[in-house]
C-alpha positions as a Markdown table, in Angstrom:
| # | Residue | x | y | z |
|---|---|---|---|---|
| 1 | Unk | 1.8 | 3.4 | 34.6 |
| 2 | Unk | 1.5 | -0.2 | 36.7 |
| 3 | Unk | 4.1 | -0.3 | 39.7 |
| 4 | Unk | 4.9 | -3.9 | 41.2 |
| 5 | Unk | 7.4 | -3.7 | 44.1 |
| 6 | Unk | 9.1 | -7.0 | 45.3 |
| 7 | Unk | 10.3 | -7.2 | 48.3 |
| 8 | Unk | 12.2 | -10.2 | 50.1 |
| 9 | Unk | 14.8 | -11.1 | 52.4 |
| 10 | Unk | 17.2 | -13.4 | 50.6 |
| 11 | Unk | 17.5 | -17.0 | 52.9 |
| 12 | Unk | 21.4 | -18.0 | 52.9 |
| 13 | Unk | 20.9 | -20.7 | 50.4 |
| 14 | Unk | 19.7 | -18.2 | 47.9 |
| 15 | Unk | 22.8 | -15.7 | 49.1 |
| 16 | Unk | 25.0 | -18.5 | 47.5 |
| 17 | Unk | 26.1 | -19.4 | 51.6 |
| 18 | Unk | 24.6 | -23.0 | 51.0 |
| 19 | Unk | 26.4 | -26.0 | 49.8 |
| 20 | Unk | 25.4 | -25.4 | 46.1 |
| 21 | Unk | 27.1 | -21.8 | 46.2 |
| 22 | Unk | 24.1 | -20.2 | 43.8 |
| 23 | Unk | 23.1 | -16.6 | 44.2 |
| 24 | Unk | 19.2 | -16.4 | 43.1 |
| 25 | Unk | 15.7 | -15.2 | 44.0 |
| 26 | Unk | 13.8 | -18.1 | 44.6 |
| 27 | Unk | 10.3 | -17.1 | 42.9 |
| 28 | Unk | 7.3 | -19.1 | 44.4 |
| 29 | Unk | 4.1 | -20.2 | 42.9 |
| 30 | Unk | 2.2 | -17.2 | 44.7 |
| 31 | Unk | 5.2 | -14.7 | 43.7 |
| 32 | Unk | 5.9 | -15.8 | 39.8 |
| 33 | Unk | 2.0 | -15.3 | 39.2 |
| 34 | Unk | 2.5 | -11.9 | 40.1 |
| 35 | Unk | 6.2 | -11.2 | 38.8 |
| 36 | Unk | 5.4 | -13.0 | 35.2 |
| 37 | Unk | 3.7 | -10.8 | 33.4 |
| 38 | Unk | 6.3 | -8.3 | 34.3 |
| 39 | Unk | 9.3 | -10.6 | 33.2 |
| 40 | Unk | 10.3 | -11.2 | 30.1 |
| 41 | Unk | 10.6 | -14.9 | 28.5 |
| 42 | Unk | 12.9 | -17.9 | 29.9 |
| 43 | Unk | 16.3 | -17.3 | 29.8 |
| 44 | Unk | 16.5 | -13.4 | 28.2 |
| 45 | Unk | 18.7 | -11.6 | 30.0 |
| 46 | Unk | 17.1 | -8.3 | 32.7 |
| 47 | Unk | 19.1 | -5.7 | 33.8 |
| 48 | Unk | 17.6 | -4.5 | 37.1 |
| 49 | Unk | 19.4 | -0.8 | 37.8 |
| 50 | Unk | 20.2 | 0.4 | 41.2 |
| 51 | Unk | 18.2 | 3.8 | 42.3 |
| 52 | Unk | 20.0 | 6.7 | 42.7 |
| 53 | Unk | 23.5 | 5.0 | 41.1 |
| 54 | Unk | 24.9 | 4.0 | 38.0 |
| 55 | Unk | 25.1 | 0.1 | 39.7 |
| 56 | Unk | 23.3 | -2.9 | 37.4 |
| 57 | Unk | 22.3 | -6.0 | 39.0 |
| 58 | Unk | 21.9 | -8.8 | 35.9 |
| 59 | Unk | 20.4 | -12.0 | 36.0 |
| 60 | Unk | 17.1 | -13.9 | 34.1 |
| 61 | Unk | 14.5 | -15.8 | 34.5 |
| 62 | Unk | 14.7 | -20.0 | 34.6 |
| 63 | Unk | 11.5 | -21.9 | 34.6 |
| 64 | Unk | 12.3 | -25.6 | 36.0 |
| 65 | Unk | 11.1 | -27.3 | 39.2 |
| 66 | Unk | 11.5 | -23.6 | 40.9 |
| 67 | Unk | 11.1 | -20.0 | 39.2 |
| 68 | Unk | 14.5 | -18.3 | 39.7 |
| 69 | Unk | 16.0 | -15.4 | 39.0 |
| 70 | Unk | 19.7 | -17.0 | 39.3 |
| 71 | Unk | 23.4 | -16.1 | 38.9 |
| 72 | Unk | 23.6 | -13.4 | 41.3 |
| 73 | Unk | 25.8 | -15.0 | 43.9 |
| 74 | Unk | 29.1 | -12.3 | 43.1 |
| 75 | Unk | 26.7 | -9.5 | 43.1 |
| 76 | Unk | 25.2 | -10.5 | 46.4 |
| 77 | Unk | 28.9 | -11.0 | 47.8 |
| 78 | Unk | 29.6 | -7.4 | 46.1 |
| 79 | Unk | 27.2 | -4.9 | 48.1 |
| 80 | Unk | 27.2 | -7.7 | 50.7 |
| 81 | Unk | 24.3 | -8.6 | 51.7 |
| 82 | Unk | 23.0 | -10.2 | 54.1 |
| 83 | Unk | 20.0 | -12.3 | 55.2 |
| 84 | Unk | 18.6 | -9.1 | 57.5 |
| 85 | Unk | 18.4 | -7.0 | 54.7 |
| 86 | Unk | 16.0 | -6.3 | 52.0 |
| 87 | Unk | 16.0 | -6.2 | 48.4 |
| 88 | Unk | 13.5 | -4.3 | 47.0 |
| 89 | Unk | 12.4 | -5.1 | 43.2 |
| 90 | Unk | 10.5 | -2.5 | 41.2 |
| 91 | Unk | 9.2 | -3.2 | 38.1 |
| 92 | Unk | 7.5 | -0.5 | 36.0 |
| 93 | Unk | 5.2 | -0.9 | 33.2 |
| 94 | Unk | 4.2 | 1.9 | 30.9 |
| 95 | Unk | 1.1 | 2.7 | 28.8 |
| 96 | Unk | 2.5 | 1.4 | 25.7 |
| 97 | Unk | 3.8 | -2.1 | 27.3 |
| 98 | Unk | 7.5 | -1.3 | 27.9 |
| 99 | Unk | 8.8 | -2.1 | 31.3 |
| 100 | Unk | 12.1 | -0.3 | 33.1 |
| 101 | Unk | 13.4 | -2.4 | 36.3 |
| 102 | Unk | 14.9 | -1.0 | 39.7 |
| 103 | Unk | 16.2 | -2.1 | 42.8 |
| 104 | Unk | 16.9 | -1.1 | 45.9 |
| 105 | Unk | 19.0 | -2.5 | 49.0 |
| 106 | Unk | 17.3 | -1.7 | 52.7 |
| 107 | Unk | 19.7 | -2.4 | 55.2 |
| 108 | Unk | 18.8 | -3.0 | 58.6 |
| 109 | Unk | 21.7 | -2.8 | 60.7 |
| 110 | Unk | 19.9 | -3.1 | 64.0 |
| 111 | Unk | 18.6 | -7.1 | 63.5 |
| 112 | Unk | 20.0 | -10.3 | 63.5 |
| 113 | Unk | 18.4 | -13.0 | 61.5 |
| 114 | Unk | 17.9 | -16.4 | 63.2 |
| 115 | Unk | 16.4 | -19.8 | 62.1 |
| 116 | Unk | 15.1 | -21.6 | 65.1 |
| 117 | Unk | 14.9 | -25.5 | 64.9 |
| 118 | Unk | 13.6 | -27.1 | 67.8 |
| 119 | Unk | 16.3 | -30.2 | 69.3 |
| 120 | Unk | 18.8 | -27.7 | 67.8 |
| 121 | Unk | 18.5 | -24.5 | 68.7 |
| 122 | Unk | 19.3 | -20.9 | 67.3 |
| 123 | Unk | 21.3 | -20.8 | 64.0 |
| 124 | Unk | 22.6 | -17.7 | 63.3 |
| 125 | Unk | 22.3 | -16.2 | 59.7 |
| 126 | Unk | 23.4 | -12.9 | 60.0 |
| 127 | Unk | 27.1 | -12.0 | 60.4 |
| 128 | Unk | 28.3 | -13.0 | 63.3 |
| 129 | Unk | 30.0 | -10.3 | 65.0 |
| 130 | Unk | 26.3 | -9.1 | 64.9 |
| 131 | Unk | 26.0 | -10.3 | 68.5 |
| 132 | Unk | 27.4 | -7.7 | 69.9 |
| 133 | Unk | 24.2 | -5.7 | 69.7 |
| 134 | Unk | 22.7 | -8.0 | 72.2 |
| 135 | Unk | 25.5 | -7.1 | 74.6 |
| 136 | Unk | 23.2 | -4.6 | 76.5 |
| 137 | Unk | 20.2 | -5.2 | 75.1 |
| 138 | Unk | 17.3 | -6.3 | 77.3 |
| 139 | Unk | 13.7 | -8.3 | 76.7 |
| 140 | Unk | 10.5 | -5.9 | 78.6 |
| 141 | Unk | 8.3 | -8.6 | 80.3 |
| 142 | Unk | 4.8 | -8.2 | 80.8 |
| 143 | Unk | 5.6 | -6.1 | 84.4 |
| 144 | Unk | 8.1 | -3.9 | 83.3 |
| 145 | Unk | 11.4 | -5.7 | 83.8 |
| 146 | Unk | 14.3 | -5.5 | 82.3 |
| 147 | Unk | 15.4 | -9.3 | 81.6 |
| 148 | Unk | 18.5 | -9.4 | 79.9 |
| 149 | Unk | 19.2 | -11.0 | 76.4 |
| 150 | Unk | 21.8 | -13.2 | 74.5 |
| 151 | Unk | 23.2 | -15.9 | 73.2 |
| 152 | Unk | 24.6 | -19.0 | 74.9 |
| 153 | Unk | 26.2 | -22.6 | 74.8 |
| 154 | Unk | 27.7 | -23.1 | 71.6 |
| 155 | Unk | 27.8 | -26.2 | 69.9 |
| 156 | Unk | 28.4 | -27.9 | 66.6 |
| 157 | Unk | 25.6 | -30.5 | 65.0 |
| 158 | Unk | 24.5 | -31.5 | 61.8 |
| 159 | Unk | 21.2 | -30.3 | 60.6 |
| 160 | Unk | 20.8 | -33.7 | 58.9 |
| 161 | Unk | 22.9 | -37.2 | 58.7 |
| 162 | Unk | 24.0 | -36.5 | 55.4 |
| 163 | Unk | 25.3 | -32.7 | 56.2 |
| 164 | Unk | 28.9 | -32.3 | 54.5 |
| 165 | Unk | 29.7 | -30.2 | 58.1 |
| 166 | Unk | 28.4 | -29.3 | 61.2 |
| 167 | Unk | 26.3 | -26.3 | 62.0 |
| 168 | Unk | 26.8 | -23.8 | 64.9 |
| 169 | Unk | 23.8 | -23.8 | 67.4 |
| 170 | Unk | 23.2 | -21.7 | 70.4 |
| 171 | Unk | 20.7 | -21.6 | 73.1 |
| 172 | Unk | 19.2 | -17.7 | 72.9 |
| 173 | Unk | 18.9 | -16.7 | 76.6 |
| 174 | Unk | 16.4 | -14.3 | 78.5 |
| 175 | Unk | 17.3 | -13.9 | 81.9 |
| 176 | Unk | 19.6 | -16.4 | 81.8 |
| 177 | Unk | 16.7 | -19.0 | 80.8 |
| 178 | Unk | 16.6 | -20.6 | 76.9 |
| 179 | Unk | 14.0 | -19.1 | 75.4 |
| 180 | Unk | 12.2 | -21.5 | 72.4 |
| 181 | Unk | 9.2 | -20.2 | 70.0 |
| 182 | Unk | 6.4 | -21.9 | 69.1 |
| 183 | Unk | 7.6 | -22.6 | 65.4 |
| 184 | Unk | 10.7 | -23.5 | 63.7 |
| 185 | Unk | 11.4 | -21.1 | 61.5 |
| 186 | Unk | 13.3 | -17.8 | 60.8 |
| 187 | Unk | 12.9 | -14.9 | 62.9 |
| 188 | Unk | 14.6 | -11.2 | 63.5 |
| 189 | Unk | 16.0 | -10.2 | 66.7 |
| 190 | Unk | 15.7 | -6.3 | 66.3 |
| 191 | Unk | 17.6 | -4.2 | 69.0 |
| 192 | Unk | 16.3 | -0.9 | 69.2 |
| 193 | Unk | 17.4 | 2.1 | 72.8 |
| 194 | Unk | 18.3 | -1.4 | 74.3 |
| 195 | Unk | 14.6 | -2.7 | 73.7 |
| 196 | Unk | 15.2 | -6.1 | 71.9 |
| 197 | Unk | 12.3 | -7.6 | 70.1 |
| 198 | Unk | 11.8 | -11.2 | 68.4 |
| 199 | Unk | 9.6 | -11.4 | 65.9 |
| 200 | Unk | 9.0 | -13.9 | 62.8 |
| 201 | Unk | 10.6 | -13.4 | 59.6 |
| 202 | Unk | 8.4 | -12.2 | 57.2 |
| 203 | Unk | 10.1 | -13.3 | 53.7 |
| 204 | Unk | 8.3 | -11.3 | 50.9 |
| 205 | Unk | 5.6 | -9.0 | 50.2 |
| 206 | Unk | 4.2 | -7.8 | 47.0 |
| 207 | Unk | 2.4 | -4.8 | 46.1 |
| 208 | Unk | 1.1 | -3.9 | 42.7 |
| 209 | Unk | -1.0 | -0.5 | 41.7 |
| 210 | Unk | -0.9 | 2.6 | 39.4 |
| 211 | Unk | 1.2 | 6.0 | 39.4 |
């Protein structure tokens, strides 16, 4: 039997929290070459069942511009989930061709999920009473100190001119200094006995072998 798991964490456009309101996988050109030959045709319905429940998650594939696996916007809001957490595909593929799908929801309870844009700042993706686990959290520098963490000055811009509504932004403080990666981009704040760690966002990863 061939095993394919999908994982991804779900950006908040494709959790329907964007101004189109659309729940959907967004399936890139390195990602559909993989999932495609586990999918079925354009537009047939899949029923993806839940492990260890009787739950169905339903949606299909669209081939346009994008590869999507859309309408899932009330099944997201359903188990509520967020941008931390992980969906996990599973697509198995039996000897004679026939192909049974699974998922499964990884929560991470411990993270909050950040997009950093530089003249901005720190948007914050995850729910925001989230912040409280930064509350006594702390940041290990390279001799051993404990420089305290969290989340400062917040103010309302516009990611771009033509945004329907501001955006909240907040400086992300160390020690009381802002602290600014290298890259715009998303990244996971992962609090852990106090230790805090930032590290990038790692979207997706695919692996594929036998059982």
């Amino acid at each position: 039997m061939k095993v394919l798991r999908f994982s991804k964490h779900l950006n908040k456009t494709e959790l329907g929290k964007g101004t189109t309101h659309e729940g959907y996988f967004l399936l890139n050109q390195n990602i559909a070459k993989k999932l495609l030959k586990y999918l079925p045709g354009a537009e047939i319905p899949i029923e993806f069942h839940e492990k260890g429940s009787q739950n169905k998650m339903k949606t299909r594939l669209t081939i346009g511009r994008e590869y999507r696996l859309p309408g899932l916007r009330r099944f997201f809001q359903s188990i509520n989930l967020q941008t931390e957490d992980l969906i996990v595909l599973e697509f198995r593929k039996d000897d004679g061709g026939g192909i049974d799908y699974f998922y499964e929801i990884k929560r991470d309870p411990n993270s909050i999920a950040v997009d950093f844009n530089d003249g901005l700042g720190f948007e914050i993706l995850s729910a925001e009473e989230k912040i409280s686990l930064l509350a006594y959290a702390y940041v290990k520098s390279k001799n051993g100190e404990h420089l305290p963490i969290s989340f400062g000055n917040r103010t309302l811009k516009k990611k771009r001119e033509d945004s329907p509504e501001p955006t909240p932004f907040y400086d992300l403080l160390i020690n009381g200094k802002a602290f600014n990666p290298k890259k715009n981009g998303t990244y996971l704040i992962t609090v852990k006995e106090g230790v805090a760690l930032i590290k990038p966002y790692n979207s997706w990863i695919i692996s594929e072998g036998e059982e």
